[in-house]
GROMACS .gro file of C-alpha atoms in nm:
model
  513
    1UNK     CA    1  11.084  13.638  11.490
    2UNK     CA    2  10.925  13.505  11.173
    3UNK     CA    3  10.980  13.698  10.852
    4UNK     CA    4  10.678  13.741  10.628
    5UNK     CA    5  10.699  13.667  10.255
    6UNK     CA    6  10.452  13.723   9.977
    7UNK     CA    7  10.366  13.388   9.827
    8UNK     CA    8  10.234  13.258   9.497
    9UNK     CA    9  10.123  12.916   9.377
   10UNK     CA   10  10.277  12.738   9.081
   11UNK     CA   11  10.088  12.437   8.943
   12UNK     CA   12  10.279  12.161   8.769
   13UNK     CA   13  10.225  11.797   8.678
   14UNK     CA   14  10.392  11.527   8.884
   15UNK     CA   15  10.467  11.194   8.712
   16UNK     CA   16  10.345  10.906   8.928
   17UNK     CA   17  10.415  10.637   8.669
   18UNK     CA   18  10.566  10.632   8.322
   19UNK     CA   19  10.649  10.288   8.191
   20UNK     CA   20  10.521   9.952   8.067
   21UNK     CA   21  10.410   9.626   8.225
   22UNK     CA   22  10.444   9.308   8.021
   23UNK     CA   23  10.156   9.060   7.995
   24UNK     CA   24  10.208   8.699   7.876
   25UNK     CA   25   9.985   8.544   7.611
   26UNK     CA   26   9.944   8.165   7.601
   27UNK     CA   27   9.657   8.015   7.402
   28UNK     CA   28   9.571   7.662   7.291
   29UNK     CA   29   9.299   7.708   7.028
   30UNK     CA   30   9.082   7.458   6.847
   31UNK     CA   31   8.927   7.573   6.520
   32UNK     CA   32   8.549   7.620   6.517
   33UNK     CA   33   8.354   7.368   6.310
   34UNK     CA   34   8.283   7.620   6.035
   35UNK     CA   35   8.656   7.679   5.970
   36UNK     CA   36   8.830   7.446   5.721
   37UNK     CA   37   9.152   7.265   5.814
   38UNK     CA   38   9.483   7.450   5.826
   39UNK     CA   39   9.730   7.370   5.551
   40UNK     CA   40   9.973   7.659   5.608
   41UNK     CA   41   9.973   7.959   5.844
   42UNK     CA   42  10.030   8.292   5.672
   43UNK     CA   43  10.002   8.544   5.954
   44UNK     CA   44   9.910   8.560   6.321
   45UNK     CA   45   9.792   8.902   6.438
   46UNK     CA   46   9.764   8.992   6.806
   47UNK     CA   47   9.563   9.306   6.884
   48UNK     CA   48   9.548   9.397   7.256
   49UNK     CA   49   9.262   9.641   7.321
   50UNK     CA   50   9.202   9.843   7.638
   51UNK     CA   51   8.834   9.851   7.729
   52UNK     CA   52   8.871  10.056   8.048
   53UNK     CA   53   9.105  10.183   8.318
   54UNK     CA   54   9.067  10.352   8.655
   55UNK     CA   55   9.280  10.504   8.930
   56UNK     CA   56   9.200  10.321   9.252
   57UNK     CA   57   9.407  10.448   9.544
   58UNK     CA   58   9.774  10.398   9.465
   59UNK     CA   59   9.700  10.161   9.175
   60UNK     CA   60   9.614  10.189   8.808
   61UNK     CA   61   9.373   9.914   8.713
   62UNK     CA   62   9.316   9.822   8.348
   63UNK     CA   63   9.109   9.563   8.170
   64UNK     CA   64   9.063   9.466   7.809
   65UNK     CA   65   9.065   9.190   7.550
   66UNK     CA   66   9.331   9.044   7.324
   67UNK     CA   67   9.199   8.976   6.977
   68UNK     CA   68   9.395   8.707   6.792
   69UNK     CA   69   9.343   8.673   6.418
   70UNK     CA   70   9.513   8.394   6.221
   71UNK     CA   71   9.528   8.407   5.841
   72UNK     CA   72   9.596   8.068   5.684
   73UNK     CA   73   9.559   7.862   5.368
   74UNK     CA   74   9.314   7.575   5.353
   75UNK     CA   75   9.387   7.236   5.199
   76UNK     CA   76   9.343   7.366   4.843
   77UNK     CA   77   9.615   7.630   4.909
   78UNK     CA   78   9.438   7.891   4.698
   79UNK     CA   79   9.201   8.046   4.951
   80UNK     CA   80   9.294   8.266   5.248
   81UNK     CA   81   9.093   8.179   5.558
   82UNK     CA   82   9.064   8.357   5.890
   83UNK     CA   83   9.018   8.226   6.242
   84UNK     CA   84   8.955   8.484   6.513
   85UNK     CA   85   8.938   8.450   6.891
   86UNK     CA   86   8.941   8.677   7.197
   87UNK     CA   87   9.084   8.646   7.546
   88UNK     CA   88   9.024   8.886   7.834
   89UNK     CA   89   9.299   9.034   8.050
   90UNK     CA   90   9.340   9.267   8.347
   91UNK     CA   91   9.637   9.428   8.515
   92UNK     CA   92   9.726   9.631   8.823
   93UNK     CA   93  10.010   9.884   8.806
   94UNK     CA   94  10.135  10.021   9.142
   95UNK     CA   95  10.192  10.397   9.165
   96UNK     CA   96  10.447  10.585   9.373
   97UNK     CA   97  10.167  10.748   9.573
   98UNK     CA   98   9.793  10.802   9.576
   99UNK     CA   99   9.693  11.083   9.337
  100UNK     CA  100   9.440  11.342   9.448
  101UNK     CA  101   9.373  11.485   9.103
  102UNK     CA  102   9.527  11.243   8.855
  103UNK     CA  103   9.482  11.142   8.493
  104UNK     CA  104   9.611  10.836   8.310
  105UNK     CA  105   9.693  10.759   7.951
  106UNK     CA  106   9.703  10.388   7.869
  107UNK     CA  107   9.816  10.225   7.544
  108UNK     CA  108   9.929   9.876   7.440
  109UNK     CA  109  10.232   9.747   7.254
  110UNK     CA  110  10.289   9.405   7.102
  111UNK     CA  111  10.622   9.252   7.205
  112UNK     CA  112  10.628   8.924   7.011
  113UNK     CA  113  10.408   8.635   6.901
  114UNK     CA  114  10.477   8.276   6.793
  115UNK     CA  115  10.209   8.065   6.631
  116UNK     CA  116  10.221   7.706   6.509
  117UNK     CA  117   9.969   7.451   6.394
  118UNK     CA  118   9.984   7.159   6.638
  119UNK     CA  119   9.740   6.979   6.407
  120UNK     CA  120   9.518   7.079   6.112
  121UNK     CA  121   9.257   7.194   6.363
  122UNK     CA  122   9.462   7.313   6.659
  123UNK     CA  123   9.675   7.624   6.712
  124UNK     CA  124   9.943   7.680   6.973
  125UNK     CA  125   9.999   8.055   7.031
  126UNK     CA  126  10.255   8.213   7.265
  127UNK     CA  127  10.360   8.574   7.295
  128UNK     CA  128  10.358   8.885   7.507
  129UNK     CA  129  10.229   9.239   7.495
  130UNK     CA  130  10.285   9.540   7.717
  131UNK     CA  131  10.045   9.780   7.883
  132UNK     CA  132  10.211  10.122   7.871
  133UNK     CA  133  10.084  10.401   8.094
  134UNK     CA  134  10.163  10.752   8.201
  135UNK     CA  135   9.993  10.876   8.518
  136UNK     CA  136  10.010  11.248   8.596
  137UNK     CA  137   9.885  11.444   8.894
  138UNK     CA  138   9.816  11.816   8.914
  139UNK     CA  139  10.025  11.947   9.202
  140UNK     CA  140  10.045  12.298   9.352
  141UNK     CA  141  10.373  12.434   9.484
  142UNK     CA  142  10.373  12.746   9.706
  143UNK     CA  143  10.675  12.971   9.642
  144UNK     CA  144  10.806  13.281   9.824
  145UNK     CA  145  10.816  13.568   9.575
  146UNK     CA  146  10.945  13.861   9.790
  147UNK     CA  147  10.931  14.024  10.133
  148UNK     CA  148  10.882  14.385  10.242
  149UNK     CA  149  11.043  14.336  10.583
  150UNK     CA  150  11.283  14.612  10.692
  151UNK     CA  151  11.654  14.529  10.675
  152UNK     CA  152  11.600  14.217  10.467
  153UNK     CA  153  11.817  14.150  10.162
  154UNK     CA  154  11.677  13.907   9.902
  155UNK     CA  155  11.817  13.727   9.604
  156UNK     CA  156  11.555  13.629   9.347
  157UNK     CA  157  11.548  13.424   9.029
  158UNK     CA  158  11.295  13.446   8.747
  159UNK     CA  159  11.222  13.154   8.516
  160UNK     CA  160  10.994  13.119   8.214
  161UNK     CA  161  10.750  12.844   8.303
  162UNK     CA  162  10.442  12.668   8.170
  163UNK     CA  163  10.202  12.637   8.459
  164UNK     CA  164   9.965  12.344   8.432
  165UNK     CA  165   9.614  12.472   8.367
  166UNK     CA  166   9.438  12.138   8.335
  167UNK     CA  167   9.457  11.764   8.267
  168UNK     CA  168   9.187  11.570   8.091
  169UNK     CA  169   9.116  11.216   7.976
  170UNK     CA  170   8.806  11.096   7.797
  171UNK     CA  171   8.671  10.794   7.613
  172UNK     CA  172   8.510  10.864   7.276
  173UNK     CA  173   8.285  10.626   7.080
  174UNK     CA  174   8.198  10.670   6.712
  175UNK     CA  175   7.941  10.460   6.526
  176UNK     CA  176   7.900  10.468   6.150
  177UNK     CA  177   7.741  10.254   5.881
  178UNK     CA  178   7.979  10.240   5.586
  179UNK     CA  179   7.882  10.153   5.231
  180UNK     CA  180   8.096   9.923   5.020
  181UNK     CA  181   8.162  10.079   4.680
  182UNK     CA  182   7.914   9.960   4.420
  183UNK     CA  183   8.203   9.856   4.194
  184UNK     CA  184   8.310   9.603   4.460
  185UNK     CA  185   8.149   9.263   4.522
  186UNK     CA  186   7.943   9.198   4.839
  187UNK     CA  187   8.125   9.098   5.158
  188UNK     CA  188   8.117   8.759   5.325
  189UNK     CA  189   8.398   8.756   5.585
  190UNK     CA  190   8.630   9.021   5.726
  191UNK     CA  191   8.986   8.888   5.702
  192UNK     CA  192   9.173   9.194   5.826
  193UNK     CA  193   9.082   9.536   5.957
  194UNK     CA  194   9.296   9.820   6.086
  195UNK     CA  195   9.168  10.138   6.243
  196UNK     CA  196   9.364  10.447   6.347
  197UNK     CA  197   9.302  10.810   6.430
  198UNK     CA  198   9.459  11.121   6.273
  199UNK     CA  199   9.409  11.446   6.468
  200UNK     CA  200   9.427  11.733   6.220
  201UNK     CA  201   9.357  12.028   6.449
  202UNK     CA  202   9.294  12.098   6.816
  203UNK     CA  203   9.259  12.411   7.025
  204UNK     CA  204   9.155  12.500   7.379
  205UNK     CA  205   8.819  12.654   7.463
  206UNK     CA  206   8.662  12.718   7.801
  207UNK     CA  207   8.726  12.403   8.007
  208UNK     CA  208   8.763  12.181   7.699
  209UNK     CA  209   8.982  12.094   7.402
  210UNK     CA  210   8.814  12.102   7.061
  211UNK     CA  211   8.961  11.825   6.845
  212UNK     CA  212   8.900  11.765   6.476
  213UNK     CA  213   9.030  11.480   6.267
  214UNK     CA  214   8.949  11.156   6.090
  215UNK     CA  215   8.928  10.791   6.182
  216UNK     CA  216   9.071  10.580   5.902
  217UNK     CA  217   8.966  10.221   5.846
  218UNK     CA  218   9.127   9.954   5.627
  219UNK     CA  219   8.923   9.642   5.551
  220UNK     CA  220   9.020   9.324   5.364
  221UNK     CA  221   8.728   9.092   5.303
  222UNK     CA  222   8.629   8.781   5.107
  223UNK     CA  223   8.353   8.815   4.851
  224UNK     CA  224   8.021   8.642   4.903
  225UNK     CA  225   8.006   8.569   4.528
  226UNK     CA  226   8.263   8.289   4.541
  227UNK     CA  227   8.395   8.293   4.900
  228UNK     CA  228   8.756   8.314   4.784
  229UNK     CA  229   8.826   8.642   4.602
  230UNK     CA  230   8.975   8.912   4.824
  231UNK     CA  231   8.886   9.281   4.818
  232UNK     CA  232   9.037   9.584   4.995
  233UNK     CA  233   8.837   9.891   5.101
  234UNK     CA  234   8.947  10.212   5.276
  235UNK     CA  235   8.716  10.447   5.465
  236UNK     CA  236   8.744  10.779   5.645
  237UNK     CA  237   8.514  10.890   5.927
  238UNK     CA  238   8.549  11.261   6.013
  239UNK     CA  239   8.495  11.365   6.373
  240UNK     CA  240   8.476  11.676   6.587
  241UNK     CA  241   8.490  11.617   6.962
  242UNK     CA  242   8.499  11.830   7.277
  243UNK     CA  243   8.746  11.676   7.524
  244UNK     CA  244   8.698  11.774   7.889
  245UNK     CA  245   9.001  11.957   8.029
  246UNK     CA  246   8.900  12.157   8.335
  247UNK     CA  247   9.104  12.477   8.359
  248UNK     CA  248   9.181  12.511   7.989
  249UNK     CA  249   9.113  12.848   7.827
  250UNK     CA  250   9.176  13.024   7.496
  251UNK     CA  251   9.514  13.166   7.600
  252UNK     CA  252   9.651  12.822   7.695
  253UNK     CA  253   9.878  12.603   7.489
  254UNK     CA  254   9.783  12.238   7.485
  255UNK     CA  255   9.890  11.892   7.376
  256UNK     CA  256   9.651  11.615   7.276
  257UNK     CA  257   9.693  11.247   7.199
  258UNK     CA  258   9.407  11.037   7.067
  259UNK     CA  259   9.438  10.662   7.010
  260UNK     CA  260   9.196  10.400   6.881
  261UNK     CA  261   9.162  10.146   7.163
  262UNK     CA  262   8.916   9.909   6.996
  263UNK     CA  263   8.693   9.874   6.694
  264UNK     CA  264   8.436   9.628   6.567
  265UNK     CA  265   8.285   9.568   6.221
  266UNK     CA  266   7.966   9.379   6.141
  267UNK     CA  267   7.858   9.298   5.784
  268UNK     CA  268   7.499   9.409   5.720
  269UNK     CA  269   7.263   9.392   5.422
  270UNK     CA  270   7.152   9.699   5.229
  271UNK     CA  271   6.801   9.778   5.103
  272UNK     CA  272   6.844   9.522   4.823
  273UNK     CA  273   6.939   9.247   5.065
  274UNK     CA  274   7.303   9.247   4.955
  275UNK     CA  275   7.579   9.243   5.223
  276UNK     CA  276   7.718   9.581   5.115
  277UNK     CA  277   7.720   9.764   5.449
  278UNK     CA  278   7.969   9.761   5.735
  279UNK     CA  279   7.830   9.857   6.073
  280UNK     CA  280   8.131  10.004   6.253
  281UNK     CA  281   8.198  10.105   6.612
  282UNK     CA  282   8.524  10.279   6.703
  283UNK     CA  283   8.641  10.349   7.057
  284UNK     CA  284   8.913  10.607   7.119
  285UNK     CA  285   9.093  10.743   7.422
  286UNK     CA  286   9.192  11.110   7.447
  287UNK     CA  287   9.455  11.253   7.681
  288UNK     CA  288   9.489  11.632   7.698
  289UNK     CA  289   9.712  11.872   7.885
  290UNK     CA  290   9.673  12.252   7.888
  291UNK     CA  291   9.949  12.491   8.002
  292UNK     CA  292   9.960  12.864   8.064
  293UNK     CA  293  10.290  13.047   8.005
  294UNK     CA  294  10.407  13.272   8.288
  295UNK     CA  295  10.713  13.423   8.451
  296UNK     CA  296  10.781  13.269   8.792
  297UNK     CA  297  10.989  13.472   9.040
  298UNK     CA  298  11.103  13.317   9.369
  299UNK     CA  299  11.350  13.394   9.648
  300UNK     CA  300  11.659  13.173   9.643
  301UNK     CA  301  11.854  13.337   9.927
  302UNK     CA  302  11.804  13.606  10.192
  303UNK     CA  303  11.965  13.754  10.501
  304UNK     CA  304  11.903  14.032  10.750
  305UNK     CA  305  12.140  14.326  10.798
  306UNK     CA  306  12.014  14.351  11.159
  307UNK     CA  307  11.989  13.998  11.306
  308UNK     CA  308  12.128  13.650  11.265
  309UNK     CA  309  11.882  13.434  11.071
  310UNK     CA  310  11.801  13.076  10.979
  311UNK     CA  311  11.649  12.975  10.645
  312UNK     CA  312  11.411  12.696  10.551
  313UNK     CA  313  11.449  12.563  10.196
  314UNK     CA  314  11.235  12.365   9.955
  315UNK     CA  315  11.303  12.217   9.613
  316UNK     CA  316  11.072  12.338   9.337
  317UNK     CA  317  11.025  12.184   8.993
  318UNK     CA  318  10.952  12.425   8.710
  319UNK     CA  319  10.842  12.291   8.370
  320UNK     CA  320  10.819  12.454   8.032
  321UNK     CA  321  10.632  12.352   7.716
  322UNK     CA  322  10.865  12.453   7.430
  323UNK     CA  323  10.678  12.310   7.132
  324UNK     CA  324  10.386  12.093   7.025
  325UNK     CA  325  10.479  11.861   6.737
  326UNK     CA  326  10.251  11.776   6.445
  327UNK     CA  327  10.438  11.646   6.142
  328UNK     CA  328  10.363  11.432   5.837
  329UNK     CA  329  10.619  11.249   5.626
  330UNK     CA  330  10.631  10.999   5.341
  331UNK     CA  331  10.884  10.720   5.386
  332UNK     CA  332  10.980  10.461   5.125
  333UNK     CA  333  11.124  10.112   5.159
  334UNK     CA  334  11.214   9.840   4.911
  335UNK     CA  335  11.089   9.482   4.947
  336UNK     CA  336  11.188   9.178   4.744
  337UNK     CA  337  10.914   8.912   4.750
  338UNK     CA  338  11.045   8.568   4.835
  339UNK     CA  339  10.855   8.411   4.546
  340UNK     CA  340  10.753   8.510   4.197
  341UNK     CA  341  10.507   8.796   4.229
  342UNK     CA  342  10.175   8.743   4.053
  343UNK     CA  343   9.961   9.012   4.216
  344UNK     CA  344   9.951   9.221   4.532
  345UNK     CA  345   9.646   9.154   4.750
  346UNK     CA  346   9.709   9.388   5.044
  347UNK     CA  347   9.984   9.598   5.204
  348UNK     CA  348   9.969   9.753   5.551
  349UNK     CA  349  10.166   9.846   5.861
  350UNK     CA  350  10.129   9.677   6.197
  351UNK     CA  351  10.374   9.810   6.455
  352UNK     CA  352  10.549  10.145   6.475
  353UNK     CA  353  10.765  10.307   6.739
  354UNK     CA  354  10.945  10.640   6.744
  355UNK     CA  355  11.184  10.844   6.955
  356UNK     CA  356  11.305  11.202   6.926
  357UNK     CA  357  11.614  11.402   7.011
  358UNK     CA  358  11.744  11.756   6.967
  359UNK     CA  359  12.103  11.797   6.857
  360UNK     CA  360  12.308  12.044   6.650
  361UNK     CA  361  12.014  12.270   6.572
  362UNK     CA  362  11.794  11.983   6.450
  363UNK     CA  363  11.503  11.796   6.603
  364UNK     CA  364  11.509  11.442   6.470
  365UNK     CA  365  11.241  11.173   6.492
  366UNK     CA  366  11.349  10.818   6.414
  367UNK     CA  367  11.174  10.486   6.448
  368UNK     CA  368  11.071  10.157   6.293
  369UNK     CA  369  10.764  10.033   6.110
  370UNK     CA  370  10.665   9.678   6.021
  371UNK     CA  371  10.550   9.668   5.659
  372UNK     CA  372  10.328   9.371   5.572
  373UNK     CA  373  10.259   9.221   5.229
  374UNK     CA  374   9.989   8.973   5.134
  375UNK     CA  375  10.028   8.868   4.771
  376UNK     CA  376   9.985   8.577   4.529
  377UNK     CA  377  10.253   8.414   4.318
  378UNK     CA  378  10.230   8.344   3.947
  379UNK     CA  379  10.031   8.026   4.020
  380UNK     CA  380   9.777   8.219   4.226
  381UNK     CA  381   9.896   8.074   4.559
  382UNK     CA  382   9.880   8.339   4.836
  383UNK     CA  383  10.189   8.412   5.045
  384UNK     CA  384  10.275   8.655   5.322
  385UNK     CA  385  10.593   8.856   5.384
  386UNK     CA  386  10.692   9.139   5.616
  387UNK     CA  387  10.983   9.378   5.657
  388UNK     CA  388  11.097   9.594   5.947
  389UNK     CA  389  11.199   9.932   5.804
  390UNK     CA  390  11.358  10.241   5.956
  391UNK     CA  391  11.220  10.591   5.913
  392UNK     CA  392  11.354  10.933   6.006
  393UNK     CA  393  11.237  11.294   5.989
  394UNK     CA  394  11.435  11.608   6.079
  395UNK     CA  395  11.358  11.978   6.091
  396UNK     CA  396  11.532  12.288   6.219
  397UNK     CA  397  11.524  12.365   6.593
  398UNK     CA  398  11.590  12.725   6.690
  399UNK     CA  399  11.545  12.700   7.066
  400UNK     CA  400  11.776  12.589   7.348
  401UNK     CA  401  11.890  12.226   7.337
  402UNK     CA  402  12.010  12.160   7.691
  403UNK     CA  403  11.777  11.956   7.915
  404UNK     CA  404  11.508  11.935   7.646
  405UNK     CA  405  11.292  11.623   7.645
  406UNK     CA  406  11.111  11.505   7.333
  407UNK     CA  407  10.800  11.293   7.392
  408UNK     CA  408  10.653  11.165   7.067
  409UNK     CA  409  10.432  10.903   6.909
  410UNK     CA  410  10.380  10.786   6.552
  411UNK     CA  411  10.096  10.651   6.344
  412UNK     CA  412  10.171  10.490   6.010
  413UNK     CA  413   9.890  10.566   5.769
  414UNK     CA  414   9.812  10.415   5.431
  415UNK     CA  415  10.083  10.209   5.264
  416UNK     CA  416  10.110  10.225   4.886
  417UNK     CA  417  10.325  10.024   4.650
  418UNK     CA  418  10.488  10.032   4.308
  419UNK     CA  419  10.623   9.728   4.125
  420UNK     CA  420  10.987   9.778   4.026
  421UNK     CA  421  11.190   9.567   3.788
  422UNK     CA  422  10.907   9.321   3.745
  423UNK     CA  423  10.976   9.140   4.073
  424UNK     CA  424  11.047   9.401   4.340
  425UNK     CA  425  10.823   9.638   4.532
  426UNK     CA  426  10.873   9.995   4.646
  427UNK     CA  427  10.649  10.060   4.944
  428UNK     CA  428  10.559  10.413   5.051
  429UNK     CA  429  10.405  10.486   5.391
  430UNK     CA  430  10.253  10.806   5.523
  431UNK     CA  431  10.366  10.871   5.880
  432UNK     CA  432  10.185  11.101   6.122
  433UNK     CA  433  10.396  11.228   6.411
  434UNK     CA  434  10.275  11.396   6.728
  435UNK     CA  435  10.444  11.497   7.050
  436UNK     CA  436  10.583  11.767   7.274
  437UNK     CA  437  10.918  11.926   7.355
  438UNK     CA  438  10.949  12.015   7.723
  439UNK     CA  439  11.211  12.107   7.979
  440UNK     CA  440  11.225  12.084   8.357
  441UNK     CA  441  11.436  12.293   8.593
  442UNK     CA  442  11.492  12.212   8.959
  443UNK     CA  443  11.576  12.496   9.195
  444UNK     CA  444  11.632  12.539   9.568
  445UNK     CA  445  11.410  12.815   9.701
  446UNK     CA  446  11.332  12.966  10.040
  447UNK     CA  447  11.017  12.843  10.212
  448UNK     CA  448  11.062  13.038  10.539
  449UNK     CA  449  11.299  13.256  10.743
  450UNK     CA  450  11.352  13.302  11.117
  451UNK     CA  451  11.539  13.588  11.287
  452UNK     CA  452  11.703  13.578  11.632
  453UNK     CA  453  11.648  13.920  11.792
  454UNK     CA  454  11.887  13.830  12.075
  455UNK     CA  455  12.175  13.814  11.825
  456UNK     CA  456  12.203  14.165  11.687
  457UNK     CA  457  12.470  14.216  11.417
  458UNK     CA  458  12.533  14.581  11.510
  459UNK     CA  459  12.699  14.484  11.842
  460UNK     CA  460  13.013  14.342  11.677
  461UNK     CA  461  13.028  14.541  11.355
  462UNK     CA  462  13.247  14.836  11.262
  463UNK     CA  463  13.088  15.140  11.102
  464UNK     CA  464  13.332  15.120  10.812
  465UNK     CA  465  13.542  14.822  10.700
  466UNK     CA  466  13.790  14.744  10.426
  467UNK     CA  467  13.777  14.406  10.253
  468UNK     CA  468  14.014  14.275   9.989
  469UNK     CA  469  13.805  14.071   9.745
  470UNK     CA  470  13.949  13.799   9.524
  471UNK     CA  471  13.903  13.762   9.151
  472UNK     CA  472  13.558  13.621   9.052
  473UNK     CA  473  13.428  13.655   9.409
  474UNK     CA  474  13.051  13.711   9.426
  475UNK     CA  475  12.933  14.052   9.546
  476UNK     CA  476  12.622  13.891   9.695
  477UNK     CA  477  12.829  13.652   9.905
  478UNK     CA  478  13.057  13.935  10.022
  479UNK     CA  479  12.761  14.147  10.133
  480UNK     CA  480  12.591  13.848  10.296
  481UNK     CA  481  12.894  13.739  10.496
  482UNK     CA  482  12.947  14.092  10.631
  483UNK     CA  483  12.578  14.170  10.688
  484UNK     CA  484  12.572  14.484  10.475
  485UNK     CA  485  12.330  14.603  10.213
  486UNK     CA  486  12.407  14.485   9.861
  487UNK     CA  487  12.295  14.817   9.715
  488UNK     CA  488  12.520  15.020   9.944
  489UNK     CA  489  12.814  14.790   9.864
  490UNK     CA  490  12.769  14.852   9.493
  491UNK     CA  491  12.711  15.228   9.532
  492UNK     CA  492  13.011  15.283   9.761
  493UNK     CA  493  13.244  15.098   9.524
  494UNK     CA  494  13.099  15.195   9.186
  495UNK     CA  495  12.996  14.841   9.094
  496UNK     CA  496  12.717  14.737   8.858
  497UNK     CA  497  12.500  14.502   9.063
  498UNK     CA  498  12.474  14.212   9.306
  499UNK     CA  499  12.492  13.941   9.038
  500UNK     CA  500  12.829  14.067   8.918
  501UNK     CA  501  13.149  13.882   8.999
  502UNK     CA  502  13.474  14.071   9.025
  503UNK     CA  503  13.700  14.045   8.721
  504UNK     CA  504  14.008  14.106   8.935
  505UNK     CA  505  14.103  14.132   9.301
  506UNK     CA  506  14.036  14.472   9.458
  507UNK     CA  507  13.982  14.653   9.788
  508UNK     CA  508  13.615  14.713   9.880
  509UNK     CA  509  13.465  14.962  10.123
  510UNK     CA  510  13.195  14.807  10.345
  511UNK     CA  511  12.964  15.054  10.521
  512UNK     CA  512  12.738  14.938  10.804
  513UNK     CA  513  12.366  15.013  10.747
   0.00000   0.00000   0.00000
């Protein structure tokens, strides 16, 4: 006979891929005719940009461009020049299986770059970058919650869980015409630009995530007045976007990560014919996950007091979203310029990475940032210097620590500076942290139960039995092995409940049902 159980569905996210794939970069570049000869290389920037990705069967396919920007000094050694080039790339990442309802988050990470001038007009560039991806699939797990069959004893467990309500990914494009401050000279050439996104608030609505924040843009350009003076401008573009996340609702808790994947800037003339406008396009990717808190009860063991039975088991994964992280910190680092400091032209951050852990009642985020300095010495000759600096942020953690996983990301915002002692610099960077704290529990649960009516327990069972139980022996296991009701075992012997273990050895009275 087949025993009937009430069943419920628990929806969770299955990870099909979570890792990085390295891509080589090998370029042999000749300078365009309009670029002057190279006297000395200051900085080589490599900016890998994802233009699109798709899930195709059991593969994640991505494509994009690598933008390489080389800052160098010309033969006069007093003017910073820029040479920029692009190279396309594509990649295929194999998945563990074909997702039916999957979503992917794809980012890039620079590994290293080497650049040398093979001649005054030729560059030899070698390096590598990684395509990092996380592919999730919404997966439903049926679980047995209880049975109303006669003579059936059940052991249940209840866990606090965060059922997956929805996954969403979306590409967002912003366009804006930015005005250069009237106190600044007109622009001729963009030497450096950096664009990043800061999400200030997000909340779930019906089937979507409402996100508000700002896109921040740093621009270093040469003036069209003399073609050599350098100017820095900072802009903010506010945004409010609805991110599709089917299944999300107001009672859900959600996590959201938004990253700038690419941006472009074109210098345009204003109404007076002066190049004082920057036509900007910013592309961002958004990855959202919405969860609904619930109590999940499932049967972990069962037996019949009437017949011999066989059980079918399944392994269930139960996840919980403990916290959504949004933190801001100011970190400082000292830098000693290699030469005599005349003036600071520009400071910025290029690469940042972060990891998190929970320990001793604290959640700690630690990572590294690459602080970059473009300056001129006392003779007016530009030079470049960078420093890899550590940062750390801690706050109190009041929840459980065991089996908690911290997933986090960092964005280093504006970098300020203060001259110390006449020659040194104190750099201060604003760091925006985002992430989640989650836990996962794996449990063995019953998926089915079969009874053999030809093997009746009453045939070989005494009406009343005595059993000497050992210290710490489980009452559930005693009742199960003798085929008696757990409730009657506890009532006959004045015991608290089936989950209790005996504190000392004692004689128990076992009454047949």
